[in-house]
Tab-separated table of C-alpha atoms (C1' of nucleotides) in Angstrom:
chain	number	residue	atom	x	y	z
A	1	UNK	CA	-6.286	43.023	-11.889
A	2	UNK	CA	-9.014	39.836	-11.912
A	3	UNK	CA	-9.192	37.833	-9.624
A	4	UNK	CA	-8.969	33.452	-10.595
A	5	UNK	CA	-12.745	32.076	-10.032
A	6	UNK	CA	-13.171	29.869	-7.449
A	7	UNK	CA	-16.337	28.173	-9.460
A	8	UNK	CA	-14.039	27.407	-12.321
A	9	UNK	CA	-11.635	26.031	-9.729
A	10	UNK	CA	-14.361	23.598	-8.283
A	11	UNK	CA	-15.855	23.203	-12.046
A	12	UNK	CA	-12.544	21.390	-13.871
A	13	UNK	CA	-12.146	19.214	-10.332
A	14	UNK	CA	-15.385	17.885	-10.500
A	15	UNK	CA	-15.175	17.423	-14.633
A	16	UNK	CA	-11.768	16.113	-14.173
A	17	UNK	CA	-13.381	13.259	-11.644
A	18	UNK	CA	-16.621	12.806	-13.890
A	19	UNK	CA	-15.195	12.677	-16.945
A	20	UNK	CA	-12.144	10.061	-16.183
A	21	UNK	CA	-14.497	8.094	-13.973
A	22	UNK	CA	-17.129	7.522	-17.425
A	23	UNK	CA	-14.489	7.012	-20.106
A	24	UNK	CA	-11.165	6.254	-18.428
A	25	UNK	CA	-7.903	7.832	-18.553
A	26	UNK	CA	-6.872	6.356	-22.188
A	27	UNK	CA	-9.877	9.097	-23.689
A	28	UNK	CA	-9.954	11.786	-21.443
A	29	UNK	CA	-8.436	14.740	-23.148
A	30	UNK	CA	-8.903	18.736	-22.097
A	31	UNK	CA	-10.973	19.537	-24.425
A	32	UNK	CA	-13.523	17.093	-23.429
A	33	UNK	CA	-12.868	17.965	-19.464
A	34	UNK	CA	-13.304	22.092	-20.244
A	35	UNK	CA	-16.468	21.407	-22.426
A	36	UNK	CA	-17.396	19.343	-19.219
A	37	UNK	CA	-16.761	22.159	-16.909
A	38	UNK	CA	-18.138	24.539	-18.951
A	39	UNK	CA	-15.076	26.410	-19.761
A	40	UNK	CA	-13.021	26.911	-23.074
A	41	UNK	CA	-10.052	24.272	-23.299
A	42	UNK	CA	-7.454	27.705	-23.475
A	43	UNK	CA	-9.334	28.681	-19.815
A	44	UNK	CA	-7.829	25.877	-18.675
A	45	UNK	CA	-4.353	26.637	-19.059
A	46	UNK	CA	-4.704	28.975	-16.658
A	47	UNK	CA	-5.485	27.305	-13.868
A	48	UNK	CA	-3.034	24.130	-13.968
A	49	UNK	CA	-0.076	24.394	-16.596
A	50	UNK	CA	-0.635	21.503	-18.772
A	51	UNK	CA	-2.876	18.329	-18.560
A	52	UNK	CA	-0.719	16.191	-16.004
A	53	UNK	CA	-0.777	19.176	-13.767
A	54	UNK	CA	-5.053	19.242	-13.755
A	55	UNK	CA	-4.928	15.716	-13.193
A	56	UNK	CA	-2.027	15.256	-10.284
A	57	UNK	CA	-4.199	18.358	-8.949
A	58	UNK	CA	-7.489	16.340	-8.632
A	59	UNK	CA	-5.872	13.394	-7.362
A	60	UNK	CA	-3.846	15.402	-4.530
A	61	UNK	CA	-7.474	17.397	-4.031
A	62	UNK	CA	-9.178	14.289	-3.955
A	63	UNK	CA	-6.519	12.837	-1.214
A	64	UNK	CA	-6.865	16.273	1.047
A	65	UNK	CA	-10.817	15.393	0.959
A	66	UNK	CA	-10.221	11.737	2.017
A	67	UNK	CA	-7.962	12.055	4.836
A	68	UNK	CA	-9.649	14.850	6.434
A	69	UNK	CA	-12.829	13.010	6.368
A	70	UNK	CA	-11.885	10.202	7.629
A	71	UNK	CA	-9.000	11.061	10.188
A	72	UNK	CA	-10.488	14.419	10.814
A	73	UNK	CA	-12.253	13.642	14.495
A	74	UNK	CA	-9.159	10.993	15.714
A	75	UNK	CA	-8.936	11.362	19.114
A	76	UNK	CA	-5.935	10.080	21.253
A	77	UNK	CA	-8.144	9.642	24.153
A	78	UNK	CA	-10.150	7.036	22.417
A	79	UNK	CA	-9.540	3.358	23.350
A	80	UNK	CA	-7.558	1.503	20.281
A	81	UNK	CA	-9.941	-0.143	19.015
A	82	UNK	CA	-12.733	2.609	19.051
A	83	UNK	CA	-9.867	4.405	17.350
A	84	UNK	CA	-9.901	1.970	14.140
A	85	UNK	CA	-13.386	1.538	14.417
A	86	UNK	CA	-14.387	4.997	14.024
A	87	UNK	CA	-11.617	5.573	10.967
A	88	UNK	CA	-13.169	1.899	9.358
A	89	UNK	CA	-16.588	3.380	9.554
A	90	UNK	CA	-15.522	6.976	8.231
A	91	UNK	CA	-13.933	5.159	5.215
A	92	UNK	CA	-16.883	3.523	4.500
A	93	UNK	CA	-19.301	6.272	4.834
A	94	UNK	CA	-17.038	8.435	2.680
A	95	UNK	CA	-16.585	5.868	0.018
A	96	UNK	CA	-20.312	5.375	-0.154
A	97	UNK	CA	-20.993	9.549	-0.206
A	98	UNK	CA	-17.714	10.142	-2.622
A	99	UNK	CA	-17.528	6.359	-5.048
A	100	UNK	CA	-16.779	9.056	-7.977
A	101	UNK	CA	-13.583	9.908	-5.432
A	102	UNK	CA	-12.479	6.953	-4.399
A	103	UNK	CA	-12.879	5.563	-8.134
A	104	UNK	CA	-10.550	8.218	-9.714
A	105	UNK	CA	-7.773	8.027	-7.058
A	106	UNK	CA	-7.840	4.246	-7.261
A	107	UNK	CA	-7.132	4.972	-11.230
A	108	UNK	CA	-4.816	7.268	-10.697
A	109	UNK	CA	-2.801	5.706	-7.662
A	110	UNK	CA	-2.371	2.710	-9.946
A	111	UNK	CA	-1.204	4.241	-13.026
A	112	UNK	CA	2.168	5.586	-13.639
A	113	UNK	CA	0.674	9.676	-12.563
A	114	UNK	CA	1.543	7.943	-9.073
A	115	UNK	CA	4.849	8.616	-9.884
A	116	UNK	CA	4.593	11.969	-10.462
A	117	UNK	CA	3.056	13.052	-7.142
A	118	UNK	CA	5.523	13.244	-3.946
A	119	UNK	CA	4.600	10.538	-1.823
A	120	UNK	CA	5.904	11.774	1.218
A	121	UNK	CA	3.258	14.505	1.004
A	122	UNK	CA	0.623	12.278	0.682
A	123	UNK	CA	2.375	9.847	3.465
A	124	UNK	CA	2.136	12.977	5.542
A	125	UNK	CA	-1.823	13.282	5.613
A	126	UNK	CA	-2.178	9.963	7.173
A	127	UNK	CA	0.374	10.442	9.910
A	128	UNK	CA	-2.752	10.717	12.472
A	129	UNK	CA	-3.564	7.089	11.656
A	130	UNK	CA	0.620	6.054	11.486
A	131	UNK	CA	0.332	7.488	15.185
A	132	UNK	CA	-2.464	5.625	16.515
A	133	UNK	CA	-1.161	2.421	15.333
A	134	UNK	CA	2.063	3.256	16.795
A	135	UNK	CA	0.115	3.679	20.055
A	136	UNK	CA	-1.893	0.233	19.642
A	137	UNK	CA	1.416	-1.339	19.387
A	138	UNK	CA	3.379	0.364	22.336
A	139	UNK	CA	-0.187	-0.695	24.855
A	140	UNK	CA	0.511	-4.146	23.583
A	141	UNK	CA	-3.159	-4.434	21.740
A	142	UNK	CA	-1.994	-4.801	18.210
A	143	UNK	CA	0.814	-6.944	16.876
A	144	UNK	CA	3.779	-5.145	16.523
A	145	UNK	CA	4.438	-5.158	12.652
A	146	UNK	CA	5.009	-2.438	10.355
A	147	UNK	CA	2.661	0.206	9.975
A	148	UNK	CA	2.141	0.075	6.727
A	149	UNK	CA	1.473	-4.321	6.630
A	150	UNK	CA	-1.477	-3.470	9.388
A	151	UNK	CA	-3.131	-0.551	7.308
A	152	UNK	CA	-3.195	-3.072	4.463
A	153	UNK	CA	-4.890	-5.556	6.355
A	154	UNK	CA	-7.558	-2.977	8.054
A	155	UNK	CA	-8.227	-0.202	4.954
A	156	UNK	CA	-7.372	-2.175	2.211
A	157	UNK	CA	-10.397	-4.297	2.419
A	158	UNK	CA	-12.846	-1.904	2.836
A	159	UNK	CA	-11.570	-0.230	-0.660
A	160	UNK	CA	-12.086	-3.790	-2.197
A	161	UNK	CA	-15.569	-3.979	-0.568
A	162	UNK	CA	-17.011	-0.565	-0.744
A	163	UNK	CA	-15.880	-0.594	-5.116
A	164	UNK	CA	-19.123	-2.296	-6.719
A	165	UNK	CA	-16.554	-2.657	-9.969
A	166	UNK	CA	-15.271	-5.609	-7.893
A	167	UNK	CA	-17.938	-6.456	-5.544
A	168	UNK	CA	-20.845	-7.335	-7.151
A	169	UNK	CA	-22.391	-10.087	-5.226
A	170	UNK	CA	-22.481	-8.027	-1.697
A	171	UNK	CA	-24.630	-5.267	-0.305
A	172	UNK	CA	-22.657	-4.100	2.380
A	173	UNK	CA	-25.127	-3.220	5.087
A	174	UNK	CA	-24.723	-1.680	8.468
A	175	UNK	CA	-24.469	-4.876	10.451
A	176	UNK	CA	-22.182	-6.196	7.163
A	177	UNK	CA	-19.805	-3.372	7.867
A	178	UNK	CA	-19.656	-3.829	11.589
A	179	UNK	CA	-19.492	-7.722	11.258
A	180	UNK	CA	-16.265	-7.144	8.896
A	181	UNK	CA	-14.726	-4.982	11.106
A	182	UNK	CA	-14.487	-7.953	13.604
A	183	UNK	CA	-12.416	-9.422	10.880
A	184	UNK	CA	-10.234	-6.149	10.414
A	185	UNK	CA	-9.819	-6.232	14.095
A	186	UNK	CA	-9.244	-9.807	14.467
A	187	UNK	CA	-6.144	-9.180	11.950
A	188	UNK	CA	-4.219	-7.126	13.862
A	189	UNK	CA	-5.122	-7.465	17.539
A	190	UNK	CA	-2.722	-9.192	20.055
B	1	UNK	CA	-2.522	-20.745	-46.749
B	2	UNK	CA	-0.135	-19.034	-44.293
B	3	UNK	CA	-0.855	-19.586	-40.003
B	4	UNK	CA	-0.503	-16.917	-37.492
B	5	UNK	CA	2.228	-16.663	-35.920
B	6	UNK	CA	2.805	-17.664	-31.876
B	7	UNK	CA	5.985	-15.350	-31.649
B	8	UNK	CA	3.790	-12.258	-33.235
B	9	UNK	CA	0.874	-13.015	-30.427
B	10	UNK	CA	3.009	-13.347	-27.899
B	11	UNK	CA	5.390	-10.359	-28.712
B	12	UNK	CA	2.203	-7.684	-28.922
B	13	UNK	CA	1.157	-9.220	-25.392
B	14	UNK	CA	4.311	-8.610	-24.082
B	15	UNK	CA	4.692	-5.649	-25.685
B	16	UNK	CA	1.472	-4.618	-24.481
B	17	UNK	CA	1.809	-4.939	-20.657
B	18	UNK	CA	5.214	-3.119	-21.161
B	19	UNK	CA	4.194	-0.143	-22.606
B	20	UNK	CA	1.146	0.236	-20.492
B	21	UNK	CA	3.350	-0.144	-17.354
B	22	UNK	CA	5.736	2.088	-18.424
B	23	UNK	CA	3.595	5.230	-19.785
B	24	UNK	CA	0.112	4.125	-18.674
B	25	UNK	CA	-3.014	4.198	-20.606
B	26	UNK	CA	-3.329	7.615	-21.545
B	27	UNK	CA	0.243	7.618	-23.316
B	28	UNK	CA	-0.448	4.238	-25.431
B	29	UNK	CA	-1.140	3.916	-28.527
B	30	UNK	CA	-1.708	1.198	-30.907
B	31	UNK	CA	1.867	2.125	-33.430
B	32	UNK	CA	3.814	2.521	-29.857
B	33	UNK	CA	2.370	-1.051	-28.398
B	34	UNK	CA	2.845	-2.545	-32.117
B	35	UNK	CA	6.282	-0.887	-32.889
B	36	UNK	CA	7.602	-2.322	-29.088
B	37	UNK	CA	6.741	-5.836	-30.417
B	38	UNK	CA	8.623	-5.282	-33.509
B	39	UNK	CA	5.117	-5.244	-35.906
B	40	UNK	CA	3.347	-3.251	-38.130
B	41	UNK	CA	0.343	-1.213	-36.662
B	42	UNK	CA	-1.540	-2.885	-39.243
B	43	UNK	CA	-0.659	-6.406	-38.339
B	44	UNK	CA	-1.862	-5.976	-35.391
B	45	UNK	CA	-5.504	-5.915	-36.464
B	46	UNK	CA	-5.274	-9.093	-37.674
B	47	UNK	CA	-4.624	-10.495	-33.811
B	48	UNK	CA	-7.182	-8.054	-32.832
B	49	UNK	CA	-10.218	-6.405	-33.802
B	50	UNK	CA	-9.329	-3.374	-32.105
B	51	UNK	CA	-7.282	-1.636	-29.703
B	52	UNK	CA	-10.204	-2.415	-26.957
B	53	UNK	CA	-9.755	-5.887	-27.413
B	54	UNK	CA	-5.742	-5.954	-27.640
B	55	UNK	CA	-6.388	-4.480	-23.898
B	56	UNK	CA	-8.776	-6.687	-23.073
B	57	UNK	CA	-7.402	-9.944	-24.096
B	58	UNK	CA	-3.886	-8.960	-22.668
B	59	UNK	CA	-5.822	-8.294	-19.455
B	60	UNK	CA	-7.614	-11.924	-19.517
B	61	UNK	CA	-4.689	-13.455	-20.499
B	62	UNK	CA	-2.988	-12.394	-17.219
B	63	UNK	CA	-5.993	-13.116	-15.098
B	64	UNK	CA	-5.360	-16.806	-16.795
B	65	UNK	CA	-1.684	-17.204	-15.923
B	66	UNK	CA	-2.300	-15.764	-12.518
B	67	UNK	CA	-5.313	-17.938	-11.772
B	68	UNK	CA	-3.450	-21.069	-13.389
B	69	UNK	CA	0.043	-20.327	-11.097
B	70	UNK	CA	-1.848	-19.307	-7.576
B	71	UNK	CA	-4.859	-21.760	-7.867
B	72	UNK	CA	-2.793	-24.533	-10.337
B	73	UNK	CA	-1.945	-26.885	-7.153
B	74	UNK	CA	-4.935	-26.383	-4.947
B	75	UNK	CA	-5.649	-29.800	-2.868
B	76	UNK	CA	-8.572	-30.703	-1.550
B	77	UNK	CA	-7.493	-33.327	1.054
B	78	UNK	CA	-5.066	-30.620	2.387
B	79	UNK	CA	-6.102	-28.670	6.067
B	80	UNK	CA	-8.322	-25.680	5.203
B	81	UNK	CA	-5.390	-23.329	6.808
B	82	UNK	CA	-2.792	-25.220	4.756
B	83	UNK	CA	-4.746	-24.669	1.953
B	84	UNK	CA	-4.922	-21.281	2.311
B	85	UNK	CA	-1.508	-20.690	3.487
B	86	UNK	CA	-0.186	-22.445	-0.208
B	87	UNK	CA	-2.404	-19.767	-2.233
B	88	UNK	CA	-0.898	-16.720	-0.053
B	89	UNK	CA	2.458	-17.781	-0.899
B	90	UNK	CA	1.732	-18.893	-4.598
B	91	UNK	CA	0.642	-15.166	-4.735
B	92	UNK	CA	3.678	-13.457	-3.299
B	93	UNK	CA	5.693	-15.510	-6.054
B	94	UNK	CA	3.843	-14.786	-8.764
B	95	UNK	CA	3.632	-11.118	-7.533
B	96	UNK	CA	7.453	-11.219	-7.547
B	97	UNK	CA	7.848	-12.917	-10.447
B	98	UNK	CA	5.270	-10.808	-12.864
B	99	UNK	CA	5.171	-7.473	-11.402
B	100	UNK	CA	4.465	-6.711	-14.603
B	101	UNK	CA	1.463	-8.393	-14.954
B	102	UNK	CA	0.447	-7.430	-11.774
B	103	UNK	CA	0.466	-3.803	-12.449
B	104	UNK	CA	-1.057	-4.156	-15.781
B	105	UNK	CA	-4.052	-6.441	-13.994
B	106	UNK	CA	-4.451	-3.498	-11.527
B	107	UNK	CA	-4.367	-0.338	-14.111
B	108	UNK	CA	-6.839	-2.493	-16.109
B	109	UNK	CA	-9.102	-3.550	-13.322
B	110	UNK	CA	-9.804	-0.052	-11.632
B	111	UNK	CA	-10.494	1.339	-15.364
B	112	UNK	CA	-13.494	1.816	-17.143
B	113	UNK	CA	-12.087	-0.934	-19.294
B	114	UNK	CA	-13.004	-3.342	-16.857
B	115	UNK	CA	-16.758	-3.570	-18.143
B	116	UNK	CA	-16.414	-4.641	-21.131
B	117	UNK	CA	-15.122	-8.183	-19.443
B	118	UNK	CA	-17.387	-10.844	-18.725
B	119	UNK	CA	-17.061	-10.613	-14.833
B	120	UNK	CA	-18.729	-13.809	-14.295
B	121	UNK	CA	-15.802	-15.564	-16.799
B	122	UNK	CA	-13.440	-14.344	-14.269
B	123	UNK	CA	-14.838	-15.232	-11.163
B	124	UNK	CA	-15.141	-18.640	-12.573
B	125	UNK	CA	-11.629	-18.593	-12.836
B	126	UNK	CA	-11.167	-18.124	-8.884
B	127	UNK	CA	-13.799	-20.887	-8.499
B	128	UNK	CA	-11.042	-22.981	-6.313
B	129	UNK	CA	-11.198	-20.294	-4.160
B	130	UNK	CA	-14.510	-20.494	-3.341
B	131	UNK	CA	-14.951	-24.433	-2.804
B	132	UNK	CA	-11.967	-23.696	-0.144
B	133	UNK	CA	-13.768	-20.908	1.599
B	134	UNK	CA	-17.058	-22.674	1.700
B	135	UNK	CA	-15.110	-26.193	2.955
B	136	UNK	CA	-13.911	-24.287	5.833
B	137	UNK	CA	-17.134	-22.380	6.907
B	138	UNK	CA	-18.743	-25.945	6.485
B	139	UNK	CA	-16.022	-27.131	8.539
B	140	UNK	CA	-16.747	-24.796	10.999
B	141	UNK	CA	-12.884	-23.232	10.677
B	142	UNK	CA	-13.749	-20.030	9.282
B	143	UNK	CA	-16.131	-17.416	10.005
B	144	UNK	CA	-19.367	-17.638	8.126
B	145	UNK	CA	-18.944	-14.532	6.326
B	146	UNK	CA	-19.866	-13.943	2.201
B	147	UNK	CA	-16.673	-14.991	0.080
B	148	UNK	CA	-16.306	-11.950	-1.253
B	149	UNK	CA	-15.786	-10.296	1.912
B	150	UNK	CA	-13.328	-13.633	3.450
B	151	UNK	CA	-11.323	-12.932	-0.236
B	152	UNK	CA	-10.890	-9.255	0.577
B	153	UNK	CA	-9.313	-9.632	3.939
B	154	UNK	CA	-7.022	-12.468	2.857
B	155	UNK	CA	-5.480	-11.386	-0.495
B	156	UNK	CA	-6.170	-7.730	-1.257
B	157	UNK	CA	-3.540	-7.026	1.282
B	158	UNK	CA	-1.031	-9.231	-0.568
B	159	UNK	CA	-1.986	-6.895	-4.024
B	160	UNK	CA	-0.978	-3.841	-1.779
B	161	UNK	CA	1.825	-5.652	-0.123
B	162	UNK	CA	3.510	-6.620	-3.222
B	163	UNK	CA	3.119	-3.283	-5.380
B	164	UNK	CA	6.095	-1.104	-5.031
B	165	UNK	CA	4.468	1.473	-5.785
B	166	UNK	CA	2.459	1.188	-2.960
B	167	UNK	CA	4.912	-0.108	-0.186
B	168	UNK	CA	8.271	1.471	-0.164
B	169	UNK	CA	9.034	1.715	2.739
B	170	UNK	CA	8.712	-2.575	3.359
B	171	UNK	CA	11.010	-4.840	2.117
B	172	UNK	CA	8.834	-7.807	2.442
B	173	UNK	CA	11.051	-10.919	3.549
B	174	UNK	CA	10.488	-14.470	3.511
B	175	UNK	CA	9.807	-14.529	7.494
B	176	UNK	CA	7.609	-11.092	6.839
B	177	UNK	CA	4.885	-12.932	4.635
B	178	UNK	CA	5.310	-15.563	6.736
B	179	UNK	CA	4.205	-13.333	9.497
B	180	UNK	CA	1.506	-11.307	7.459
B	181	UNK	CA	0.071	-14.424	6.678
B	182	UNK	CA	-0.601	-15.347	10.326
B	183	UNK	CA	-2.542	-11.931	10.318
B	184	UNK	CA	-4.612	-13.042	6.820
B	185	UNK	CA	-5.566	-16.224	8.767
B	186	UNK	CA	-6.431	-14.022	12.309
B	187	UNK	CA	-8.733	-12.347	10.033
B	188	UNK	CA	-10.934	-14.791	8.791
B	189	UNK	CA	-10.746	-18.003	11.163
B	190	UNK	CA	-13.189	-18.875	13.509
C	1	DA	C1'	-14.257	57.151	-14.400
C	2	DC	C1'	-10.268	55.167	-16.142
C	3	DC	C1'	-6.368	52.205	-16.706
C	4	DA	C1'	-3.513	48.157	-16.239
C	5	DA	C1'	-3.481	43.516	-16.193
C	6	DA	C1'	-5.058	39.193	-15.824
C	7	DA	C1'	-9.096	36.240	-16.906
C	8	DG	C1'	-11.162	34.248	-20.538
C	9	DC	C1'	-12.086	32.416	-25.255
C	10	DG	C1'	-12.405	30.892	-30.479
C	11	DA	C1'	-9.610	29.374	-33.698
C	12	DA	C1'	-5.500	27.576	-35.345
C	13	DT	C1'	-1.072	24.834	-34.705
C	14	DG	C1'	1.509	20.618	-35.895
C	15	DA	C1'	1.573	16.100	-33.951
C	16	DT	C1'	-0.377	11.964	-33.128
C	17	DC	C1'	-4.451	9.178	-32.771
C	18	DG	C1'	-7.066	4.541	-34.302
C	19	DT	C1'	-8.110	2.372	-38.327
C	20	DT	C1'	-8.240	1.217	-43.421
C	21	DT	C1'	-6.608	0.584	-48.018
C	22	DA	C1'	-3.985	-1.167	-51.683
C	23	DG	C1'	-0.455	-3.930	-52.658
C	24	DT	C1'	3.449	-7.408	-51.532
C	25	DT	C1'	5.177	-11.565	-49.447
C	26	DA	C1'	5.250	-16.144	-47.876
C	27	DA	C1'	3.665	-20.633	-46.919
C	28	DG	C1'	0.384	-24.731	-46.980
C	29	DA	C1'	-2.347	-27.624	-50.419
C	30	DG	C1'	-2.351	-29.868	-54.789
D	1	DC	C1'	6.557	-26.159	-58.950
D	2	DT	C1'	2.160	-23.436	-58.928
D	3	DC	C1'	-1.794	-21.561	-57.202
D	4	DT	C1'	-4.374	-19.655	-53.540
D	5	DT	C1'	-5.028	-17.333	-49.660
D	6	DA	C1'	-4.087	-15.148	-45.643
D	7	DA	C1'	-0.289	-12.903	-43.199
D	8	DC	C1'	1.902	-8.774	-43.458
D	9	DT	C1'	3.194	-3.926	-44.407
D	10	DA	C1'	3.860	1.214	-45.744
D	11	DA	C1'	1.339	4.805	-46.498
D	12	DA	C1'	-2.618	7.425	-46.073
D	13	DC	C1'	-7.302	8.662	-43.944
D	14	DG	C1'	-10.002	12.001	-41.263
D	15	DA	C1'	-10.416	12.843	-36.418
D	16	DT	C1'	-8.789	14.341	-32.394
D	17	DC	C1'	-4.923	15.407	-29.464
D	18	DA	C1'	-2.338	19.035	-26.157
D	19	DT	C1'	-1.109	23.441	-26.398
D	20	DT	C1'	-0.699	28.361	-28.013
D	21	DC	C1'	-1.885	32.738	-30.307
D	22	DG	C1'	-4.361	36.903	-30.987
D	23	DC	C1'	-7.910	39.163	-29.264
D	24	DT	C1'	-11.878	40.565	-26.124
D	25	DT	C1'	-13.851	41.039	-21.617
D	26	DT	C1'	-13.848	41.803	-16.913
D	27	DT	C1'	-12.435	43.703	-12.602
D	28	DG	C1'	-9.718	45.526	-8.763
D	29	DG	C1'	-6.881	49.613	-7.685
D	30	DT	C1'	-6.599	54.514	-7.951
DNA sequence: ACCAAAAGCGAATGATCGTTTAGTTAAGAG
DNA sequence: CTCTTAACTAAACGATCATTCGCTTTTGGT
C-alpha cells in the first residue's frame, strides 16, 4: 500500500496559513487552499476529513510550533526573571520569523473554531511557563495572583506589539523590546 | 417619499454581531444576518452597499459605543493614576456588559477585514487616551515610553481578561480587577 | 514481476453564496 | 385624496461552496 506524503502534509499547512492570512476566513474555501497547495480539492479529503478538520489542524500545528519555540530551552535553574526574559524575547523573535503564524492563530483563537479545539490540550503545552510562574510566586519575586492574570500582563502585550495590523506607529527595536520588558517585569514583580 | 427606518438599522446591526458571534465569519451570510433581523436580503442593500460594508460599519459602530462608554467621562483635572484607574474599570463594564460587541470587535480586528478601515479614524477615536498618557509622561508619572506600547501593557490585558473564551479558569471579581489594575499601573508608572 | 490497496484527481453533486431585477407597498409633499 | 418616490420584497441570477464519485496512478509487500 502508499504511503501519505509528507510534502502534501507540509503543502495544505502552509496554504491553509497563506491563504486565510490574504483573504480571511469569510473566503477561504478548499478549493482555493488545494489549488494553493498544489493539490486537487478531492486530495484533500484525505488528509483531514472535512474543512474544519484542515483548519483546527493548522491552528493546533501552528500552537505545537509556538510553544516549543518559545518554551523549548526553559530552564529551572535560571533566575526568575532571566526565566521571563528569555520566553519575552523568544516570543518576539518568533513572532517576527513566523507573523504569517501568529496572524492565523490570532484569527482563529478569536473566532468560534476556538471552540472546537480542546483547550486543555493546548493549556497543556504551556505548562513549562504555568510552572515557572508558580516558582516566581513561591520565592516571593512575583505577586502572587493567578497564573493566567500575570501571563496576560507579560505575553499579551508583546502579541499587541509585535502585530503591525495594530501597531503601526512603532518599530520595535532591540533596545524597544528590552526597554518594554522592564514594563512586563515591572507588572508582576513583588 | 418614505424614510429609513431606525428599527431596520438597528435590527441588521444587532443581528449582525449575533450571527457573527455565534457561527463566525466563515458561516455568515448576508440571507442568515438579514433573516436574524427579521428583513429581506434585499433590504438590506439599501442600508448597505455590500456585505463588506454591513461588516464594516457594524465593526465602527462598536468601536464608537466602546470609545464613547470607556473614554465618555475622561477628566482632565483628575490625578493621572485616577484617570487611568476610571478607563480600566469603564472597560471591565463595558466588557461585561457587551461581550458581544467585544467579540465581534476582536474577530473583526485580527481579520483581513480590518484594512479596509480608516485606521487613523479610529485612533482618533482613542485620542483621550493619548492626551492622558502624554500628561503623565509630561508630568513625570509615567515612563516615557511610545503610547502605543504604554496602551498595550495597560488594556490589552483587560481584552484577554474579559474574553471567556480566553480565561476560564478566572472568575474575575470586583476586588480581582481591582488588584489587576494595581499590576496595569506597576507596568507603566515611573 | 505482480497484486492489493491506498493515494490521488477531474468532474459532478446539490446547496448556498452575494447580488440584482422586476414589481409592490407605504408614506411624505402638495 | 393623489401623486411621487423610495422603502421593501420574493424570486431569480450565475458563481462558488463543501463534499463525493468513478476512475487512474503509484507504491510497498511478497
Amino acid at each position: 500500500m502508499r504511503i501519505k506524503d509528507r510534502d502534501k502534509q507540509e503543502a495544505l499547512f502552509l496554504a491553509a496559513v497563506k491563504v486565510v492570512n490574504e483573504i480571511g476566513f469569510a473566503s477561504s474555501s478548499v478549493s482555493k487552499i488545494a489549488k494553493e497547495a498544489g493539490v486537487s480539492p478531492a486530495t484533500l479529503y484525505i488528509y483531514h476529513k472535512n474543512k474544519d478538520d484542515l483548519l483546527i489542524s493548522t491552528y493546533l500545528n501552528i500552537k505545537r510550533k509556538l510553544t516549543d519555540a518559545v518554551l523549548g530551552d526553559m530552564d529551572d535553574s535560571l533566575p526568575i526573571r532571566d526565566g521571563f526574559r528569555r520566553v519575552w524575547l523568544n516570543l518576539f523573535r518568533f513572532a517576527g520569523d513566523h507573523l504569517d503564524y501568529f496572524q492565523f492563530a490570532e484569527q482563529f483563537s478569536n473566532s468560534p473554531y476556538n471552540d472546537q479545539v480542546d483547550q486543555d490540550a493546548v493549556d497543556a503545552m504551556y505548562e513549562p511557563m504555568g510552572r515557572l510562574i508558580r516558582r516566581g510566586i513561591r520565592e516571593k519575586v512575583v505577586k502572587d495572583m493567578h497564573p493566567e492574570v500575570i501571563s496576560s500582563f507579560v505575553f499579551y502585550p508583546v502579541i499587541i506589539l509585535s502585530n503591525p495590523r495594530l501597531t503601526r506607529r512603532v518599530e520595535m527595536t532591540e533596545a524597544l523590546i528590552e526597554e518594554s520588558f522592564q514594563l512586563a517585569w515591572d507588572a508582576i514583580k513583588l
